Coordinates of C-alpha atoms (C1' of nucleotides) in Angstrom, one line a residue:
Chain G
X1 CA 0.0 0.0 0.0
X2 CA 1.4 3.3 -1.1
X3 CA -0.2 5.3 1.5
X4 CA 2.1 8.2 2.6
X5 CA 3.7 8.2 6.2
X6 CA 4.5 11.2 5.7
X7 CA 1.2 12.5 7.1
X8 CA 1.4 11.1 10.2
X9 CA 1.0 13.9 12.9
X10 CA 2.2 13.6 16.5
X11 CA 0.8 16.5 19.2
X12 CA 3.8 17.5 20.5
X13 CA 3.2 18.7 24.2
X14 CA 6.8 21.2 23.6
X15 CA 4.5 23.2 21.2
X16 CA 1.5 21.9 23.1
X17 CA -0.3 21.5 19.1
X18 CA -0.2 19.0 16.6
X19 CA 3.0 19.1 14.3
X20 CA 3.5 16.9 11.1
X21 CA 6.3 14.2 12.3
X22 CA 9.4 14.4 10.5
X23 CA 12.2 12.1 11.7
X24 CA 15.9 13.2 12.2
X25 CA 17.4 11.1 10.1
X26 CA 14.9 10.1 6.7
X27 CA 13.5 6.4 7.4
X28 CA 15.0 5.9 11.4
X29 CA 12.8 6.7 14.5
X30 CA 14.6 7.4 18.2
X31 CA 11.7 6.9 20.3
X32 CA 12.5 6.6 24.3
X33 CA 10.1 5.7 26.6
X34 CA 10.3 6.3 30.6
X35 CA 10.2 2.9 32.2
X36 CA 9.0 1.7 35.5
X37 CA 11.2 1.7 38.6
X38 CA 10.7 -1.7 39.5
X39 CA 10.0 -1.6 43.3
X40 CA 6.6 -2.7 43.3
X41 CA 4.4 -5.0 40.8
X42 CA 3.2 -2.5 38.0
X43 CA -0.7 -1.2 38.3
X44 CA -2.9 -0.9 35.2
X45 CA -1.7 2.6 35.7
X46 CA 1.1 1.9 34.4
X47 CA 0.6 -0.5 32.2
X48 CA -1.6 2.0 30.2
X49 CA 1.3 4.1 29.4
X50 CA 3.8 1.4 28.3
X51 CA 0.3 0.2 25.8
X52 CA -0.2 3.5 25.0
X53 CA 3.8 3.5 23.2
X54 CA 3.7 0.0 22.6
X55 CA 1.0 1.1 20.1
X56 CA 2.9 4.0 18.9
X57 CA 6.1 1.7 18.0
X58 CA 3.8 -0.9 16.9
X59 CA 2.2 1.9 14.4
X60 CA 5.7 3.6 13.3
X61 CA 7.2 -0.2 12.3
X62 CA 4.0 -0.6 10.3
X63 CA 4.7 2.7 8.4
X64 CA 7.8 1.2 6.9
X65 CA 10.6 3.6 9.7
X66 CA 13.5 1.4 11.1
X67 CA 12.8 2.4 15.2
X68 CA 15.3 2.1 18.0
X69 CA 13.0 1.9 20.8
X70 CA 14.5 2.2 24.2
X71 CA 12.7 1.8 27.6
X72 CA 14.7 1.7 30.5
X73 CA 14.2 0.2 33.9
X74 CA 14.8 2.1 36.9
X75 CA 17.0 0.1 39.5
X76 CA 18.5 2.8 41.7
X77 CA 18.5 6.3 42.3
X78 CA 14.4 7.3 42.7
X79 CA 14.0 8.4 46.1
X80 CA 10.6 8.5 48.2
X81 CA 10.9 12.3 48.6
X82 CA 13.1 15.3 47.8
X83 CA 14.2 16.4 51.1
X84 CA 18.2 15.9 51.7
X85 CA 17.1 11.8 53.6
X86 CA 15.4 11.0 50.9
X87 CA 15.7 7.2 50.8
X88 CA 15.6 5.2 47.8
X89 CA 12.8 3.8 46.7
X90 CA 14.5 0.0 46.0
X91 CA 16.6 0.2 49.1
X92 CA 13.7 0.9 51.0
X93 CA 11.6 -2.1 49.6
X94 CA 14.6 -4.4 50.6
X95 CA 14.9 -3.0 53.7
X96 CA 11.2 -3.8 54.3
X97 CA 11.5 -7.3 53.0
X98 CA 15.4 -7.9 54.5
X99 CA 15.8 -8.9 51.3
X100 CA 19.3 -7.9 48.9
X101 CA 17.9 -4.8 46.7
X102 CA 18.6 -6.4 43.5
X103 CA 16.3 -8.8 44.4
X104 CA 13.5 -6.2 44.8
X105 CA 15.0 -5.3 41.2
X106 CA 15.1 -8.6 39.6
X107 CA 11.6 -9.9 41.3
X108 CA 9.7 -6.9 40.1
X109 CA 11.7 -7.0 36.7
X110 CA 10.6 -9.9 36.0
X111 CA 6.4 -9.5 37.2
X112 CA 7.0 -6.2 35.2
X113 CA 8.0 -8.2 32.0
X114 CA 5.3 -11.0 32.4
X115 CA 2.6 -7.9 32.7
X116 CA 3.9 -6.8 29.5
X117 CA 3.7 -10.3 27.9
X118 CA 0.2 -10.6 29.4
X119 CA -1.0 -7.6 27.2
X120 CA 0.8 -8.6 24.4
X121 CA 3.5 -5.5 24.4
X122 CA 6.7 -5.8 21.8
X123 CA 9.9 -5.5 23.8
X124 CA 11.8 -2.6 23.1
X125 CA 15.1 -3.0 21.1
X126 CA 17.3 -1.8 24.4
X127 CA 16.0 -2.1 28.0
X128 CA 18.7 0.1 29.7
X129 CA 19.2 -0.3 33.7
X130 CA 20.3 3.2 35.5
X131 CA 23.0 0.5 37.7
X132 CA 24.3 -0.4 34.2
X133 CA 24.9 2.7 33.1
X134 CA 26.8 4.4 36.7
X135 CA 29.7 5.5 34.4
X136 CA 28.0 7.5 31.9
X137 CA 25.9 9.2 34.4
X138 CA 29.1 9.6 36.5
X139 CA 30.5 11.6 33.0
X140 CA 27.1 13.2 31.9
X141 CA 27.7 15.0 35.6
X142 CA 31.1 15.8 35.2
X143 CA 30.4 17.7 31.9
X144 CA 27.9 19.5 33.6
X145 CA 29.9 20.5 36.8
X146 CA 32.3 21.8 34.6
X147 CA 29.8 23.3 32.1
X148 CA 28.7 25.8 35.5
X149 CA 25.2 24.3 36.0
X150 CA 25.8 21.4 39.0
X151 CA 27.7 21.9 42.0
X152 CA 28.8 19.7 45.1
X153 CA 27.5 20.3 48.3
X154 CA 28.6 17.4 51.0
X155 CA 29.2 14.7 48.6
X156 CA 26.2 15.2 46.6
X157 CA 25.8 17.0 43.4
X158 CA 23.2 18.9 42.4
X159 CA 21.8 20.6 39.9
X160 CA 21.4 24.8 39.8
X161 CA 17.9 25.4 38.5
X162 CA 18.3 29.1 38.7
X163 CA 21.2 29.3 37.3
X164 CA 20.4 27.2 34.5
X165 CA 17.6 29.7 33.9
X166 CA 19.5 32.1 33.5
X167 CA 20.7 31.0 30.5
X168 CA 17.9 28.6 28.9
X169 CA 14.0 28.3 29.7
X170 CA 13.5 26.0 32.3
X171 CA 9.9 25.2 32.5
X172 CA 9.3 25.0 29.0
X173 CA 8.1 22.1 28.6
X174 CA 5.5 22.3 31.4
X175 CA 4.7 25.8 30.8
X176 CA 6.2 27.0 34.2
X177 CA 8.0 29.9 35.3
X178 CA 10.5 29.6 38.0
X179 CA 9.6 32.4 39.7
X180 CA 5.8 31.4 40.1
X181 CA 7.3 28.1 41.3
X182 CA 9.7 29.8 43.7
X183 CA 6.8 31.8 45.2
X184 CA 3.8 28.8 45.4
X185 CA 6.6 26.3 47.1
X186 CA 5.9 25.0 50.7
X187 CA 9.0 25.2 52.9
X188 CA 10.4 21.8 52.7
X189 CA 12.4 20.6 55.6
X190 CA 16.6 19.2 55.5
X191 CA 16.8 21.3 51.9
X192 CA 20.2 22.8 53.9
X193 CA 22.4 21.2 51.2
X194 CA 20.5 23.3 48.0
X195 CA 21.7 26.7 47.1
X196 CA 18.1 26.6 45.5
X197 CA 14.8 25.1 46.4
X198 CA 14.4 23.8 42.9
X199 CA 17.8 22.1 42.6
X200 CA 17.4 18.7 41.9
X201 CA 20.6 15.9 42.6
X202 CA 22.1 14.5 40.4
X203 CA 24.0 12.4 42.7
X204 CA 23.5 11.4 45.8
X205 CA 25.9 10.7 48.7
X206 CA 25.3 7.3 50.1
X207 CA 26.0 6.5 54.1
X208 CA 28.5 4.1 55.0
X209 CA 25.7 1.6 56.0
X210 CA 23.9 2.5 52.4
X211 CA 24.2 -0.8 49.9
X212 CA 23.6 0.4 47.3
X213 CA 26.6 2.4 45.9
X214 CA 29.5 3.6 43.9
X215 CA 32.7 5.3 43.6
X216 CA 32.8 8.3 42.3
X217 CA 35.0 11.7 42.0
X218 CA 32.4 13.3 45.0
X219 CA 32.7 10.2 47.3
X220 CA 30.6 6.9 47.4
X221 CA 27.2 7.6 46.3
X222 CA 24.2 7.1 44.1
X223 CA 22.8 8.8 41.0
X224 CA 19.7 11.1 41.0
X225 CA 16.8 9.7 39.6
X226 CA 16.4 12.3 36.4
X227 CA 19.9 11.5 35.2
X228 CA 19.8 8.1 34.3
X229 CA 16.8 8.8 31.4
X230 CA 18.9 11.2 30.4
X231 CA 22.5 9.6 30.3
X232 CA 20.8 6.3 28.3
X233 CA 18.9 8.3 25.6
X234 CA 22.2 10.5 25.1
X235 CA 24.3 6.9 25.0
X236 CA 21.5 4.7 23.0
X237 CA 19.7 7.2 20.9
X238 CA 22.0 10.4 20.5
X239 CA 22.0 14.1 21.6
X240 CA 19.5 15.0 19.8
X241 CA 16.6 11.8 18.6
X242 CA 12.8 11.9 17.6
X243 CA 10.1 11.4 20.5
X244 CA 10.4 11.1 24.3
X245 CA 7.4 9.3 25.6
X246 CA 6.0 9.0 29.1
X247 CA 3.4 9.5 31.5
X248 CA 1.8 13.0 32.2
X249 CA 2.6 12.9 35.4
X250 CA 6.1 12.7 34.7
X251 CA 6.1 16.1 32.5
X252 CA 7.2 18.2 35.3
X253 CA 9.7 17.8 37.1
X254 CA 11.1 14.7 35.6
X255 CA 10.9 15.3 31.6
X256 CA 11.7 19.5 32.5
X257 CA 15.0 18.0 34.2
X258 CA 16.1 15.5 31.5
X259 CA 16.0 18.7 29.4
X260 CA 17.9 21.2 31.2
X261 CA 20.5 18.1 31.9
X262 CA 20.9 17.3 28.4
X263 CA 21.3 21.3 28.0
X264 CA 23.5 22.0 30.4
X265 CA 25.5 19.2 29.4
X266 CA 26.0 19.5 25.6
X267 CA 23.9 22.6 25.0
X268 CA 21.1 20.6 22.5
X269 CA 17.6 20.1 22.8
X270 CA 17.5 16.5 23.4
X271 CA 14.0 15.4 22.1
X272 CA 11.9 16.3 18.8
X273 CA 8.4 15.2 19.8
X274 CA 7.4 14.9 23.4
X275 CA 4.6 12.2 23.9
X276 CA 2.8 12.5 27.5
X277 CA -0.2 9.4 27.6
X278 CA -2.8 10.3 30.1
X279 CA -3.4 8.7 33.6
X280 CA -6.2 6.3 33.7
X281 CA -9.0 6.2 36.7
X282 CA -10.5 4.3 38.8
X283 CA -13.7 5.7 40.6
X284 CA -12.8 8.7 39.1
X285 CA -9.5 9.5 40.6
X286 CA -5.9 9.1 39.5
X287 CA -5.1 5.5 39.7
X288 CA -2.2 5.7 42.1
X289 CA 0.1 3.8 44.3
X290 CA 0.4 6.3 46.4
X291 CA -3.0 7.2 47.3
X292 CA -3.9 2.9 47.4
X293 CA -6.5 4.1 44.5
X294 CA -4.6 1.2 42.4
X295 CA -5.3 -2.2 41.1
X296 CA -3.1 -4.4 39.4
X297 CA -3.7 -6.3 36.1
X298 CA -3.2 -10.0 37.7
X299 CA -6.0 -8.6 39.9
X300 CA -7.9 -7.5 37.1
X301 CA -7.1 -10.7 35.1
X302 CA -8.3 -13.3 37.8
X303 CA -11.3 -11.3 39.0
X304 CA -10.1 -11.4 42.3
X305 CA -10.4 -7.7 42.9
X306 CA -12.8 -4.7 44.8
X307 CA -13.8 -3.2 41.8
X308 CA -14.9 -5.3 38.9
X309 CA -18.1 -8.0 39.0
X310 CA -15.7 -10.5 36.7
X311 CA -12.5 -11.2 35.5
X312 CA -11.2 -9.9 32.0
X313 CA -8.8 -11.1 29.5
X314 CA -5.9 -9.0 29.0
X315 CA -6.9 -8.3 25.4
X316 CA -10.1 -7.2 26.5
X317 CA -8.8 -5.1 28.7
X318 CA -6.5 -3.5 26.3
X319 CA -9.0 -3.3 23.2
X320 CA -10.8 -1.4 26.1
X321 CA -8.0 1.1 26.8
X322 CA -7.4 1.4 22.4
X323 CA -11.2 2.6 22.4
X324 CA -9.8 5.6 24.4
X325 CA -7.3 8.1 22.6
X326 CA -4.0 7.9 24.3
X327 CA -4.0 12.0 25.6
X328 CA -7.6 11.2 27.3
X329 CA -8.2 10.5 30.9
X330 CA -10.0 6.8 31.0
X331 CA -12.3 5.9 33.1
X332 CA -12.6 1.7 34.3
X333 CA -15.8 0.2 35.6
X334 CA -16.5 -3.0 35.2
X335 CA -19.8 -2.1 33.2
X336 CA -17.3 0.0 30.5
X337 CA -15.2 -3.2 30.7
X338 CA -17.9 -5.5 29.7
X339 CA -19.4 -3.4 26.9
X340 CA -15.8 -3.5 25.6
X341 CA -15.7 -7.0 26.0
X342 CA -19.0 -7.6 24.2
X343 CA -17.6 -4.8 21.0
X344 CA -14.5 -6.8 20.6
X345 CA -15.6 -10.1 20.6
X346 CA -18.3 -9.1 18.2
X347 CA -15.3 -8.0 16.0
X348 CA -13.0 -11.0 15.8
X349 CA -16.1 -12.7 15.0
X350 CA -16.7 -10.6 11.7
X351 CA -13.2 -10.7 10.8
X352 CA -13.0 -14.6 10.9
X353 CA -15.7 -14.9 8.8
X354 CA -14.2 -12.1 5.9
X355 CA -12.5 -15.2 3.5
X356 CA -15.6 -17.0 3.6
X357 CA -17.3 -14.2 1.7
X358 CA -19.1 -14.6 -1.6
X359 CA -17.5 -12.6 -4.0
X360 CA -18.2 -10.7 -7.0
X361 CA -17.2 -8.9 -10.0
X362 CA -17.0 -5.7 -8.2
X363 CA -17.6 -4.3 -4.9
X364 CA -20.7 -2.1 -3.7
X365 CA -18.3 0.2 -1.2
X366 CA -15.0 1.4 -2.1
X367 CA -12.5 -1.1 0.0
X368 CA -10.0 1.5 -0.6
X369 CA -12.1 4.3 0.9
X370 CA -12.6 2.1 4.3
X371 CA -8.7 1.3 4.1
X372 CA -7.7 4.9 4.1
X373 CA -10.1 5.6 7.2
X374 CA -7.6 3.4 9.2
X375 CA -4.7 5.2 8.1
X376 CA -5.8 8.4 8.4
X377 CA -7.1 7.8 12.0
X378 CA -4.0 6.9 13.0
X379 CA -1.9 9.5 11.3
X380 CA -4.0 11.7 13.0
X381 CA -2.0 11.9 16.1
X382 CA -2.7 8.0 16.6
X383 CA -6.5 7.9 16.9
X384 CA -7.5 4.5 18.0
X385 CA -10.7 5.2 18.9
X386 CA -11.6 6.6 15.3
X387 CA -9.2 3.6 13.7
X388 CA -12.0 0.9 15.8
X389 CA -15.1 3.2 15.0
X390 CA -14.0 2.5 11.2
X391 CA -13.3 -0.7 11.7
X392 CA -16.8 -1.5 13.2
X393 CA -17.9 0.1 10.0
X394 CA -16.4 -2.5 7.7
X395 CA -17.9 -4.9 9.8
X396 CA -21.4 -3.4 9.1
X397 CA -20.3 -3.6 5.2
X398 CA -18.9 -7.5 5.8
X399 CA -22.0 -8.6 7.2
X400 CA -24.0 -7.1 4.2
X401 CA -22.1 -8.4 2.0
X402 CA -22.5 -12.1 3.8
X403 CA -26.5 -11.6 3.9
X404 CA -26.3 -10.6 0.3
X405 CA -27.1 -6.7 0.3
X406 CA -24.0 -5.9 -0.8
X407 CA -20.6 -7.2 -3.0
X408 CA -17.2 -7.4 -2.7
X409 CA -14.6 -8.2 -5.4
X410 CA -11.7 -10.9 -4.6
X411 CA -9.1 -8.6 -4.5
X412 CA -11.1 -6.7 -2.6
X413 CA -11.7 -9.3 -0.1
X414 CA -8.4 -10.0 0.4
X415 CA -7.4 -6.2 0.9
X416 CA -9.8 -6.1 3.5
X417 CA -8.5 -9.2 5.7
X418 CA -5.4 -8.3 5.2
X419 CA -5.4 -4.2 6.1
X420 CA -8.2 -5.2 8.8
X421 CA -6.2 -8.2 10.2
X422 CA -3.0 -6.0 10.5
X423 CA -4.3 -2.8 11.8
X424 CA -6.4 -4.9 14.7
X425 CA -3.6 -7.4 15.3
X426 CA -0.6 -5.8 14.1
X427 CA -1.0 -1.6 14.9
X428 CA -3.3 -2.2 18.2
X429 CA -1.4 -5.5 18.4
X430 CA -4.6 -7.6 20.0
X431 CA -4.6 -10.9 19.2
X432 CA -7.8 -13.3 19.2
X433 CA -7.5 -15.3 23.1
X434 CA -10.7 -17.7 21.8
X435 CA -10.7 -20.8 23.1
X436 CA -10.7 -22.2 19.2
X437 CA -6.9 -21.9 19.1
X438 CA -7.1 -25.2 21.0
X439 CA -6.0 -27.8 18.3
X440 CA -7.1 -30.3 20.1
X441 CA -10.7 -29.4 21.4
X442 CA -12.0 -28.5 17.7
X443 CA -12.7 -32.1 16.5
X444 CA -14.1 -32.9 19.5
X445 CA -16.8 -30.3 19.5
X446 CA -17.3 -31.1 15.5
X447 CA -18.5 -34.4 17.1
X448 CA -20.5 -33.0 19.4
X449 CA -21.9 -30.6 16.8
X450 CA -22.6 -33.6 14.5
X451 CA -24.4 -35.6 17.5
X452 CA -26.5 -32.6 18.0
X453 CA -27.6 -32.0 14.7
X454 CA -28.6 -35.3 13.9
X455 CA -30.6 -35.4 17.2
X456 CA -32.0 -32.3 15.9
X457 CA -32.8 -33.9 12.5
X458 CA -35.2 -36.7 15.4
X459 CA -36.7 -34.0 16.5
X460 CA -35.0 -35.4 19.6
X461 CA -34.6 -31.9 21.7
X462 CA -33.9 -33.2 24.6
X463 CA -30.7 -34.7 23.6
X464 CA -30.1 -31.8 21.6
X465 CA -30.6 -29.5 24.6
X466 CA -28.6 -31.7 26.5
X467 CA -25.4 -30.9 24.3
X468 CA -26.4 -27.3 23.9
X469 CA -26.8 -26.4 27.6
X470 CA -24.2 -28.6 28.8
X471 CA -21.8 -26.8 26.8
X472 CA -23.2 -23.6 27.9
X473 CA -22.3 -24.1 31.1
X474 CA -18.6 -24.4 30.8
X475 CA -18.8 -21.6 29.3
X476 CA -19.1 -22.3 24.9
X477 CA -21.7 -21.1 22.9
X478 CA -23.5 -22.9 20.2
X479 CA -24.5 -20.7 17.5
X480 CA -27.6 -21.9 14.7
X481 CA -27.5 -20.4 11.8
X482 CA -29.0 -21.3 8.5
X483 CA -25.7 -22.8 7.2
X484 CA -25.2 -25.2 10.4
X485 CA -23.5 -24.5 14.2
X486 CA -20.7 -23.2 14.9
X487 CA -19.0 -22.5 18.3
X488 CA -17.2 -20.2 20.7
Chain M
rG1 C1' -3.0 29.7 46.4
rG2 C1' -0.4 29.1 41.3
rU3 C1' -0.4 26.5 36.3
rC4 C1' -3.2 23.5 33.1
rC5 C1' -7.1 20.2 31.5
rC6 C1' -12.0 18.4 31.2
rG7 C1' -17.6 18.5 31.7
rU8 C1' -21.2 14.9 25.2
rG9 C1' -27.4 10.7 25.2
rG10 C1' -28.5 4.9 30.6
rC11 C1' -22.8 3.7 30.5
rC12 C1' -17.9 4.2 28.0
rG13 C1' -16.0 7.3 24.4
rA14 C1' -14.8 10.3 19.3
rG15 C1' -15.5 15.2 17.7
rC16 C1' -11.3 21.1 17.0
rG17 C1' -17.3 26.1 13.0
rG18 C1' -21.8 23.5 8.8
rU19 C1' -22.6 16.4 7.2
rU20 C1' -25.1 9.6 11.4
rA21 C1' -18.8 9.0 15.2
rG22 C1' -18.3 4.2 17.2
rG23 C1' -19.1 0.4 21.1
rC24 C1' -22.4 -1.5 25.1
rA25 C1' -27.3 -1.3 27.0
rG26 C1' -32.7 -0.3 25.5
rU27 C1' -36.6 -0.8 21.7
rG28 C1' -38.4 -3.0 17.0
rG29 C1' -37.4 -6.7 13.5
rU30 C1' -34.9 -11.1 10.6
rC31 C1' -33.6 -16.1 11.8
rU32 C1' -35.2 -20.4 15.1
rG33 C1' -38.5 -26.6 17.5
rC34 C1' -37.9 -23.3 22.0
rA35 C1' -33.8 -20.5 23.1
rA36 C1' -29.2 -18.4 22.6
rA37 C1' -26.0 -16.4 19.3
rA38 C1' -25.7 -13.6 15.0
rC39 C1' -27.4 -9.8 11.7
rC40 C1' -30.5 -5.4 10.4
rA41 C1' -33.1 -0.9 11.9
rU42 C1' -33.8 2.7 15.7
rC43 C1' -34.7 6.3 20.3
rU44 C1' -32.3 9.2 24.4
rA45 C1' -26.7 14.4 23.8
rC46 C1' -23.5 18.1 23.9
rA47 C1' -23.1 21.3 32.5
rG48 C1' -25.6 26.4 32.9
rC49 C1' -25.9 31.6 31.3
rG50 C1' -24.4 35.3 27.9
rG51 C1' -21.5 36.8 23.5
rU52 C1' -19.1 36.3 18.3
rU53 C1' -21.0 34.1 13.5
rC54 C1' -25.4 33.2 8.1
rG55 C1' -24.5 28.9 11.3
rA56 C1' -21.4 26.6 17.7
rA57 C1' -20.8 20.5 21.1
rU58 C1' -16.8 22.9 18.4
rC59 C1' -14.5 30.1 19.2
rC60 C1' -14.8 34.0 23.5
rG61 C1' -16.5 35.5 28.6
rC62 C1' -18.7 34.3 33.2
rU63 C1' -20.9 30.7 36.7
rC64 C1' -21.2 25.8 38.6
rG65 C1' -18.9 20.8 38.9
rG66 C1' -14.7 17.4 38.3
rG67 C1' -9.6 16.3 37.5
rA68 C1' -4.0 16.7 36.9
rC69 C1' 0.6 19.0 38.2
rC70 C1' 3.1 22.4 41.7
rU71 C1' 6.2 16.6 46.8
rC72 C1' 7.2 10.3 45.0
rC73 C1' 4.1 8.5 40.9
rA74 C1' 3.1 5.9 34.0

RNA sequence: GGUCCCGUGGCCGAGCGGUUAGGCAGUGGUCUGCAAAACCAUCUACAGCGGUUCGAAUCCGCUCGGGACCUCCA
């Protein structure tokens, strides 16, 4: 299909509007996405975001670019709070557990990859960890010590905000001016090692009892949380690549700091296109660790949760989630959760049936028409919502065609499976979780179709509703139509 | 308090100045031994009040309500 990526348009939140996306390099994409720090089990929270960009990557391969998509995972370095005793989050979780904090890492590394698994998400091409990388961030610091923007202060380093400002905008990306911020903060206790209240650290002095830690020109210590994203893009992707992605919440300060780092350090605007996904909710609030307003997807998955009458399937759940545009808030009930389930299900159905079509000479509805209504949903800032809406209206035009009201060509046919088939398995990268992938169970319910019909055929209903309710109750559906039963 | 976003029919959710979004539910039908499933058709909107415009869900102002960030968060 000829049909031009060079329409695709990304809303960039730097220019806060929609700007047609033009890669750095003709044909290659940079795109780095913020990863979890693993010292918990992810929450659908999360998981919406790393969807949300798997969908984006997912969409970008299909146009034809060659992406380098890094996601990094946070091992060290993210502290519980700002004040000068911040504690790490990791070392905190292994202190809780007495357990070594790379086990924190590697347990919650590893729920954190099944998750991802579980809803079907591509694995980036790097998945950098901030421990891996102590060096770089140990240089990236260096630079910008001796650049004039970071300064040591008992062993740790951190970075001057005003200063910086001076110089460059901080705030631009979140639209804040460090004045107002200056005059709205709280006092914050143990700030005594800060020149400013907005200084952030880029490294951290560790006590002698701290674990985790490294050598470094300022002392044993730690890096600061902000660095690492921006030591790994710079190392993996360059000084300057294509889109940033991450969650909204992370815009300020995290994403405003990996700016005025990469800045201060080399003087370049790191990022082209900054992607911010928007939080999901859950009664209406912020789904959030922090405020226990969470719940995670095994949770979700099993049923065994406060919030939701059943389980779901994690393709349900994230058909659910591509029904919502990736900048929206989204709302989960179980009731919104169902309807989903009810929609998608109704849609692998059609799109089974496509290449049993009756075909014609020509088709009544342009295939081509439909086909570019995918496309240019998507290239409109990655429109899911619109891409399904279109797809539900091929559906309506595959079932006329199947009761007759309308035609389709062969080519056409196959146009359709294929463009519908890729866009629903491919771009939203769902995949059908029916129960008729079982090799092994299909022959055995062709028997017990066969048993049923003839029994039928008797005019022996009670054997007939035998089979059909029995079924029913473990949970498959017979389905009469004129052309025989089918299942599912 | 500061900065910003949102308020769409029973529920979810698109829409970015003029044409039916879409899904689920409801209603009516087709099909059927009964049913289920499937399919078709179809009803409920744009928080309120002003303004701009030939024309506003869509732009502007105000009011009310909700949310996010400003402190760790995807």
């Amino acid at each position: 299909m000829n049909f031009n990526k060079k329409q695709l348009t990304i809303y960039n939140s730097l220019e806060g509007k929609k700007v047609l996306f033009n890669p750095i390099k003709d044909g290659f994409v940079g795109l780095y996405v913020c990863g979890p720090t693993v010292y918990n089990k992810v929450h659908l929270g999360n998981c919406r975001t790393f969807i949300s960009f798997d969908m984006v990557y997912r969409y970008l391969l299909h146009l034809g670019y060659k992406v380098r998509y890094v996601r990094n995972i946070t091992d060290v370095g993210h502290l519980v709070d700002d004040s000068d005793q911040g504690e790490d989050k990791i070392l905190k979780k292994a202190r809780l557990e007495k357990i070594e904090p790379m086990e924190v890492v590697q347990q919650y590394t590893l729920d954190f990859h099944k998750v991802m698994n579980d809803f079907n998400c591509l694995s980036p091409n790097i998945e950098p960890t901030a421990t891996g990388h102590i060096m770089e961030q140990i240089e990236m610091i260096r630079v910008i010590i001796d650049n004039g923007f970071a300064y040591e202060s008992n062993g740790s380093v951190y970075f001057d905000v005003e200063k910086y400002n001076r110089k460059q905008n901080y705030g631009e990306l979140s639209g804040r001016k460090i004045e107002d911020l200056i005059s709205n903060t709280r006092e914050l206790d143990g700030q005594t090692e800060k020149r400013g209240p907005f200084d952030f650290a880029i490294w951290k002095k560790a006590s002698s009892e701290h674990i985790m830690k490294w050598r470094s020109p300022w002392g044993f210590g730690f890096p600061g949380w902000h660095l690492e994203c921006s030591a790994m893009s710079t190392k993996y992707l360059g000084d300057e690549f294509d889109i940033h992605g991450g969650g909204m919440d992370l815009k300020f300060p995290h994403h405003e700091c990996e700016i005025a780092q990469a800045m201060a350090s080399n003087g370049k605007k790191p990022v082209r296109y900054w992607m911010h996904g928007n939080m999901l909710t859950l009664n209406g609030k912020k789904m959030s660790k922090s405020i226990d307003n969470s719940i995670l997807p095994g949770e979700l998955f099993s049923g065994e949760n406060d919030f939701m009458d059943k389980p779901f399937d994690p393709m349900v759940v994230r058909f659910f989630m591509m029904q919502a545009h990736y900048r929206s808030t989204l709302d989960f009930t179980s009731e919104a959760l169902s309807a989903a389930e009810k929609g998608y299900h109704r849609l692998l159905n059609t799109i089974n049936e496509i290449e049993n079509l009756p075909t014609n000479v020509d088709s009544s509805e342009s295939v081509l028409k439909i086909v570019k209504s995918f496309y240019d949903a998507m290239n409109d800032d990655f429109n899911t919502p619109v891409l399904i809406a279109n797809i539900f209206e091929a559906v309506k035009y595959i079932n006329s065609v199947k009761k007759g009201d309308e035609t389709i060509s062969s080519s056409d046919r196959q146009l359709l499976k294929e463009e519908m088939s890729t866009f629903l398995f491919y771009v939203l990268g769902l995949k059908d979780s029916n129960l008729k992938s079982e090799d092994r169970l299909s022959p055995v319910m062709d028997l017990l179709l066969q048993l049923r019909e003839e029994a039928r055929n008797n005019k022996d209903w009670k054997t007939s509703d035998k089979i059909r309710d029995g079924l029913a109750s473990i949970g498959i559906t017979i389905k009469d139509s004129k052309n025989g039963s089918s299942w599912d």
